[in-house]
Coordinates of N, CA and C in Angstrom, one line a residue:
M916 N 25.2 133.5 97.2 CA 25.3 133.2 98.6 C 24.0 132.6 99.1
R917 N 24.2 131.7 100.0 CA 23.0 131.1 100.7 C 22.6 131.9 101.9
C918 N 21.3 131.9 102.1 CA 20.8 132.5 103.3 C 20.6 131.4 104.4
T919 N 20.8 131.8 105.6 CA 20.6 130.8 106.7 C 19.1 130.7 107.0
K920 N 18.7 129.6 107.5 CA 17.2 129.4 107.8 C 17.0 129.3 109.3
T921 N 17.9 129.9 110.1 CA 17.7 129.8 111.6 C 17.0 131.0 112.1
R922 N 16.4 130.9 113.2 CA 15.6 131.9 113.8 C 16.4 133.2 114.1
G923 N 15.9 134.3 113.6 CA 16.5 135.6 113.9 C 17.6 135.9 112.8
K924 N 17.9 135.0 111.9 CA 18.9 135.3 110.9 C 18.4 135.1 109.5
K925 N 17.1 135.1 109.3 CA 16.5 135.0 108.0 C 16.9 136.1 107.1
G926 N 17.4 135.8 105.9 CA 17.8 136.9 105.0 C 19.2 137.3 105.1
V927 N 19.9 136.9 106.2 CA 21.3 137.2 106.4 C 22.2 136.2 105.6
E928 N 23.1 136.7 104.7 CA 23.9 135.8 103.9 C 24.8 135.0 104.8
H929 N 25.0 133.7 104.4 CA 26.0 132.9 105.2 C 27.4 133.3 104.8
P930 N 28.3 133.5 105.7 CA 29.6 134.1 105.4 C 30.5 133.2 104.5
D931 N 30.4 131.9 104.6 CA 31.3 131.0 103.9 C 30.5 130.1 102.9
P932 N 30.6 130.4 101.6 CA 29.8 129.6 100.7 C 30.3 128.1 100.6
D933 N 31.5 127.8 101.0 CA 32.0 126.4 101.0 C 31.6 125.7 102.2
D934 N 31.0 126.3 103.2 CA 30.5 125.7 104.4 C 29.0 126.1 104.6
P935 N 28.1 125.4 103.9 CA 26.7 125.8 103.9 C 26.1 125.5 105.3
P936 N 25.0 126.2 105.6 CA 24.4 125.9 106.9 C 23.9 124.5 107.0
R937 N 23.8 124.0 108.2 CA 23.3 122.6 108.5 C 21.9 122.5 108.0
R938 N 21.6 121.4 107.4 CA 20.2 121.1 106.9 C 19.5 120.1 107.8
R939 N 18.2 120.2 108.0 CA 17.4 119.4 108.8 C 17.2 118.0 108.1
A940 N 17.2 117.0 108.9 CA 16.9 115.6 108.5 C 17.9 115.1 107.5
D941 N 17.7 113.9 107.1 CA 18.6 113.2 106.2 C 17.9 113.1 104.8
K942 N 18.3 114.0 103.9 CA 17.5 114.1 102.7 C 18.0 113.2 101.6
V943 N 18.8 112.2 101.9 CA 19.3 111.2 100.9 C 18.2 110.4 100.4
R944 N 18.1 110.3 99.1 CA 17.0 109.6 98.4 C 17.4 108.1 98.4
G945 N 16.3 107.3 98.2 CA 16.6 105.8 98.0 C 16.5 105.1 99.3
H946 N 16.7 103.8 99.2 CA 16.6 102.9 100.4 C 17.8 103.0 101.2
G947 N 17.6 102.9 102.5 CA 18.7 103.0 103.4 C 19.4 101.7 103.6
T948 N 20.6 101.8 104.1 CA 21.4 100.6 104.5 C 22.1 100.8 105.8
W949 N 22.6 99.8 106.4 CA 23.3 99.9 107.6 C 24.6 100.8 107.4
A950 N 25.2 100.6 106.2 CA 26.4 101.4 105.9 C 26.2 102.9 105.8
N951 N 25.1 103.3 105.3 CA 24.9 104.8 105.2 C 24.1 105.3 106.4
D952 N 24.0 104.6 107.5 CA 23.4 105.0 108.7 C 21.9 105.2 108.6
R953 N 21.3 104.5 107.7 CA 19.8 104.6 107.6 C 19.3 103.1 107.5
P954 N 19.5 102.4 108.6 CA 19.2 100.9 108.6 C 17.7 100.7 108.3
P955 N 17.4 99.8 107.4 CA 16.0 99.5 107.1 C 15.3 98.7 108.2
V956 N 14.1 99.0 108.5 CA 13.3 98.2 109.4 C 12.2 97.5 108.5
L957 N 12.3 96.2 108.4 CA 11.4 95.4 107.6 C 10.3 95.0 108.4
G958 N 9.1 94.9 107.8 CA 7.9 94.6 108.6 C 6.9 93.8 107.8
V959 N 6.2 92.9 108.6 CA 5.1 92.1 108.0 C 3.9 92.3 109.0
L960 N 2.8 92.7 108.5 CA 1.6 92.9 109.3 C 0.5 92.0 108.8
A961 N -0.1 91.2 109.7 CA -1.2 90.3 109.4 C -2.5 91.0 109.5
R962 N -3.3 91.0 108.5 CA -4.5 91.8 108.6 C -5.6 91.2 109.5
E963 N -5.7 89.8 109.4 CA -6.8 89.2 110.2 C -6.4 89.1 111.6
S964 N -5.2 88.6 111.9 CA -4.9 88.4 113.3 C -4.3 89.7 114.0
G965 N -3.8 90.6 113.2 CA -3.2 91.8 113.8 C -1.8 91.6 114.2
G966 N -1.2 90.4 113.9 CA 0.1 90.2 114.3 C 1.1 91.0 113.5
I967 N 2.2 91.3 114.1 CA 3.2 92.2 113.4 C 4.6 91.6 113.7
H968 N 5.5 91.7 112.7 CA 6.9 91.3 112.9 C 7.7 92.4 112.3
L969 N 8.6 93.0 113.1 CA 9.5 94.0 112.7 C 10.9 93.6 112.9
E970 N 11.8 93.9 112.0 CA 13.2 93.4 112.0 C 14.1 94.5 111.4
V971 N 15.2 94.8 112.1 CA 16.2 95.7 111.6 C 17.1 94.9 110.8
A972 N 17.4 95.4 109.6 CA 18.3 94.6 108.6 C 19.5 95.5 108.2
R973 N 20.4 94.8 107.6 CA 21.6 95.5 107.1 C 21.3 96.2 105.7
T974 N 20.5 95.5 104.9 CA 20.0 96.0 103.6 C 18.6 95.7 103.5
S975 N 18.0 96.2 102.4 CA 16.5 95.9 102.2 C 16.3 95.3 100.8
G976 N 17.2 94.5 100.3 CA 17.0 93.9 99.0 C 16.2 92.6 99.1
R977 N 16.0 92.0 98.0 CA 15.2 90.8 97.9 C 15.8 89.6 98.7
A978 N 17.1 89.5 98.8 CA 17.8 88.5 99.5 C 17.4 88.5 101.0
V979 N 17.1 89.6 101.5 CA 16.8 89.8 102.9 C 15.3 89.8 103.1
L980 N 14.6 90.5 102.2 CA 13.1 90.7 102.4 C 12.3 89.4 102.1
Q981 N 12.7 88.7 101.1 CA 11.8 87.5 100.7 C 11.9 86.4 101.8
P982 N 13.0 86.0 102.3 CA 13.0 85.0 103.4 C 12.1 85.5 104.6
L983 N 12.2 86.8 104.9 CA 11.4 87.3 106.0 C 9.9 87.1 105.8
V984 N 9.4 87.5 104.5 CA 8.0 87.4 104.2 C 7.6 85.9 104.2
E985 N 8.5 85.0 103.7 CA 8.1 83.6 103.6 C 8.0 83.0 105.1
A986 N 8.9 83.5 106.0 CA 8.9 83.0 107.3 C 7.6 83.5 108.1
C987 N 7.1 84.6 107.8 CA 6.0 85.2 108.5 C 4.7 84.9 107.9
T988 N 4.6 84.3 106.7 CA 3.4 84.0 106.0 C 3.3 82.5 105.7
S989 N 2.1 82.0 105.4 CA 2.0 80.6 105.0 C 1.8 80.6 103.5
A990 N 2.1 79.4 103.0 CA 1.9 79.3 101.5 C 0.4 79.4 101.2
G991 N 0.2 80.1 100.1 CA -1.2 80.3 99.6 C -1.8 81.6 100.1
C992 N -1.2 82.3 101.0 CA -1.7 83.5 101.4 C -1.5 84.6 100.4
T993 N -2.3 85.7 100.6 CA -2.2 86.9 99.7 C -1.3 87.9 100.4
V994 N -0.3 88.4 99.7 CA 0.6 89.4 100.2 C 0.3 90.7 99.5
N995 N -0.1 91.8 100.2 CA -0.3 93.1 99.6 C 0.9 93.9 99.7
T996 N 1.4 94.4 98.6 CA 2.7 95.1 98.6 C 2.5 96.4 97.7
D997 N 3.6 97.2 97.7 CA 3.7 98.2 96.7 C 4.4 97.6 95.5
E998 N 4.8 98.5 94.5 CA 5.3 97.9 93.3 C 6.8 97.6 93.3
W999 N 7.4 97.7 94.5 CA 8.9 97.4 94.5 C 9.2 96.0 94.0
M1000 N 10.3 96.0 93.2 CA 10.7 94.7 92.5 C 11.2 93.6 93.5
A1001 N 11.5 94.0 94.7 CA 12.0 92.9 95.6 C 11.0 91.9 96.0
Y1002 N 9.7 92.2 95.7 CA 8.6 91.3 96.0 C 8.2 90.5 94.8
D1003 N 8.8 90.7 93.6 CA 8.4 90.0 92.4 C 8.4 88.5 92.4
R1004 N 9.3 87.9 93.2 CA 9.4 86.4 93.1 C 8.5 85.7 94.2
L1005 N 7.7 86.5 94.9 CA 6.9 85.8 95.9 C 5.9 84.8 95.3
P1006 N 5.3 85.1 94.2 CA 4.4 84.0 93.6 C 5.2 82.7 93.3
D1007 N 6.5 82.8 93.0 CA 7.2 81.6 92.7 C 7.4 80.7 94.0
H1008 N 7.1 81.3 95.2 CA 7.3 80.6 96.4 C 5.9 80.4 97.1
G1009 N 4.9 80.4 96.4 CA 3.6 80.0 96.9 C 2.7 81.1 97.5
R1010 N 3.1 82.3 97.4 CA 2.3 83.5 97.9 C 1.7 84.2 96.7
K1011 N 0.4 84.6 96.9 CA -0.2 85.4 95.9 C 0.1 86.8 96.2
R1012 N 0.6 87.6 95.2 CA 1.0 88.9 95.4 C 0.0 89.9 94.7
V1013 N -0.5 90.8 95.4 CA -1.3 91.9 94.8 C -0.6 93.2 95.2
K1014 N -0.5 94.1 94.2 CA 0.2 95.3 94.5 C -0.5 96.6 94.1
V1015 N -0.2 97.6 94.8 CA -0.7 99.0 94.4 C 0.5 99.8 93.9
K1016 N 0.2 100.6 93.0 CA 1.3 101.4 92.3 C 1.3 102.8 93.0
H1017 N 2.3 103.1 93.7 CA 2.4 104.4 94.4 C 3.1 105.5 93.5
S1018 N 3.8 105.0 92.5 CA 4.5 106.0 91.7 C 3.7 106.6 90.6
R1019 N 4.1 107.8 90.1 CA 3.4 108.5 89.1 C 3.8 108.0 87.7
P1020 N 3.1 108.2 86.7 CA 1.7 108.7 86.7 C 0.7 107.6 87.1
H1021 N -0.5 107.9 87.3 CA -1.6 107.0 87.6 C -1.3 106.3 88.9
C1022 N -0.9 107.0 90.0 CA -0.7 106.4 91.2 C -2.0 106.0 91.9
E1023 N -1.9 105.0 92.7 CA -3.1 104.5 93.5 C -2.6 104.1 94.9
Y1024 N -3.5 104.2 95.9 CA -3.1 103.8 97.2 C -4.0 102.7 97.7
A1025 N -5.1 102.5 97.1 CA -6.0 101.4 97.4 C -6.8 101.0 96.2
R1026 N -7.2 99.8 96.0 CA -7.9 99.3 94.8 C -9.0 98.3 95.2
D1027 N -10.1 98.4 94.5 CA -11.2 97.4 94.7 C -11.1 96.4 93.5
D1028 N -10.6 95.2 93.7 CA -10.4 94.3 92.6 C -11.7 93.5 92.3
D1029 N -12.5 93.2 93.3 CA -13.7 92.3 93.1 C -15.0 93.1 92.9
G1030 N -15.0 94.4 92.9 CA -16.1 95.2 92.6 C -17.2 95.3 93.7
D1031 N -16.9 94.9 94.9 CA -17.9 95.0 96.0 C -17.9 96.3 96.7
G1032 N -17.1 97.3 96.3 CA -17.1 98.6 97.0 C -16.1 98.7 98.1
V1033 N -15.4 97.6 98.5 CA -14.4 97.7 99.5 C -13.1 97.6 98.8
R1034 N -12.2 98.5 99.2 CA -10.9 98.6 98.6 C -9.9 97.7 99.4
E1035 N -9.9 96.4 99.0 CA -9.1 95.5 99.8 C -7.7 95.4 99.4
V1036 N -7.2 95.9 98.3 CA -5.8 95.9 97.9 C -5.2 97.2 98.3
H1037 N -4.4 97.1 99.4 CA -3.7 98.3 99.9 C -2.6 97.8 100.8
C1038 N -1.7 98.7 101.1 CA -0.7 98.4 102.2 C -0.7 99.5 103.2
N1039 N -1.9 100.1 103.4 CA -2.0 101.2 104.4 C -1.7 100.8 105.8
G1040 N -2.0 99.5 106.2 CA -1.8 99.1 107.5 C -0.3 99.2 107.9
I1041 N 0.5 98.6 107.1 CA 2.0 98.6 107.5 C 2.5 100.1 107.4
E1042 N 2.0 100.9 106.4 CA 2.4 102.2 106.4 C 2.0 103.0 107.6
G1043 N 0.9 102.7 108.2 CA 0.5 103.3 109.4 C 1.4 102.9 110.6
V1044 N 1.9 101.7 110.5 CA 2.9 101.2 111.5 C 4.2 102.0 111.4
W1045 N 4.6 102.3 110.2 CA 5.9 103.1 110.0 C 5.7 104.5 110.5
T1046 N 4.5 105.1 110.3 CA 4.2 106.4 110.9 C 4.3 106.4 112.4
G1047 N 3.7 105.4 113.0 CA 3.7 105.3 114.4 C 5.1 105.1 115.0
L1048 N 5.9 104.2 114.3 CA 7.3 104.0 114.7 C 8.1 105.3 114.6
R1049 N 7.9 106.0 113.5 CA 8.7 107.2 113.3 C 8.3 108.3 114.4
N1050 N 7.0 108.4 114.7 CA 6.6 109.3 115.7 C 7.1 108.9 117.1
F1051 N 7.1 107.6 117.4 CA 7.6 107.2 118.7 C 9.1 107.5 118.8
L1052 N 9.9 107.2 117.7 CA 11.3 107.4 117.8 C 11.7 108.9 117.8
R1053 N 10.8 109.7 117.2 CA 11.1 111.2 117.2 C 11.3 111.8 118.6
T1054 N 10.6 111.2 119.6 CA 10.7 111.7 120.9 C 12.1 111.5 121.5
F1055 N 12.8 110.6 121.0 CA 14.2 110.3 121.4 C 15.2 111.1 120.6
R1056 N 14.8 111.8 119.6 CA 15.6 112.6 118.7 C 16.7 111.7 118.0
G1057 N 16.3 110.5 117.6 CA 17.2 109.6 116.9 C 17.6 108.5 117.9
V1058 N 17.8 107.3 117.4 CA 18.3 106.2 118.1 C 19.4 105.6 117.4
S1059 N 20.5 105.2 118.1 CA 21.6 104.6 117.4 C 21.2 103.4 116.7
K1060 N 21.7 103.1 115.5 CA 21.4 101.9 114.8 C 21.7 100.6 115.6
K1061 N 22.7 100.7 116.5 CA 23.1 99.6 117.3 C 22.0 99.2 118.3
Y1062 N 21.2 100.1 118.7 CA 20.1 99.8 119.7 C 18.7 99.9 119.1
L1063 N 18.6 100.1 117.8 CA 17.3 100.2 117.1 C 16.4 99.0 117.3
A1064 N 17.0 97.8 117.2 CA 16.3 96.6 117.3 C 15.6 96.4 118.7
Q1065 N 16.1 97.0 119.7 CA 15.5 96.9 121.0 C 14.2 97.6 121.1

């Protein structure tokens, strides 16, 4: 039997094993889609100008992501990404791609490629934007996917 995790009922067995207690948050692994009510928010952050472009999408695959990156960047620029395969064809379209490997083993979050002591290869800026967006949306206790783009 499962125990409930609500205040005042810790250690009390749940009466119906076929109806487990409600769990917090959406624990589904993987990338979200519009269909599974986890719409992806795609984003491009310019390091030098500080410009940002955020867009709610139906899916987060290469077919959606690559045109967005191409529209928000100019040919010849360097795009810092994680190791996700959706970015693999950016060099074929005139963008230089440098990536950091977040997955185990040997994960990294920033890298110094030229040896000057500054870790210039990272995607911490856009990840900070996601943290700020998540903290902002948390105050509303969720936003309908229909209104998320606003």
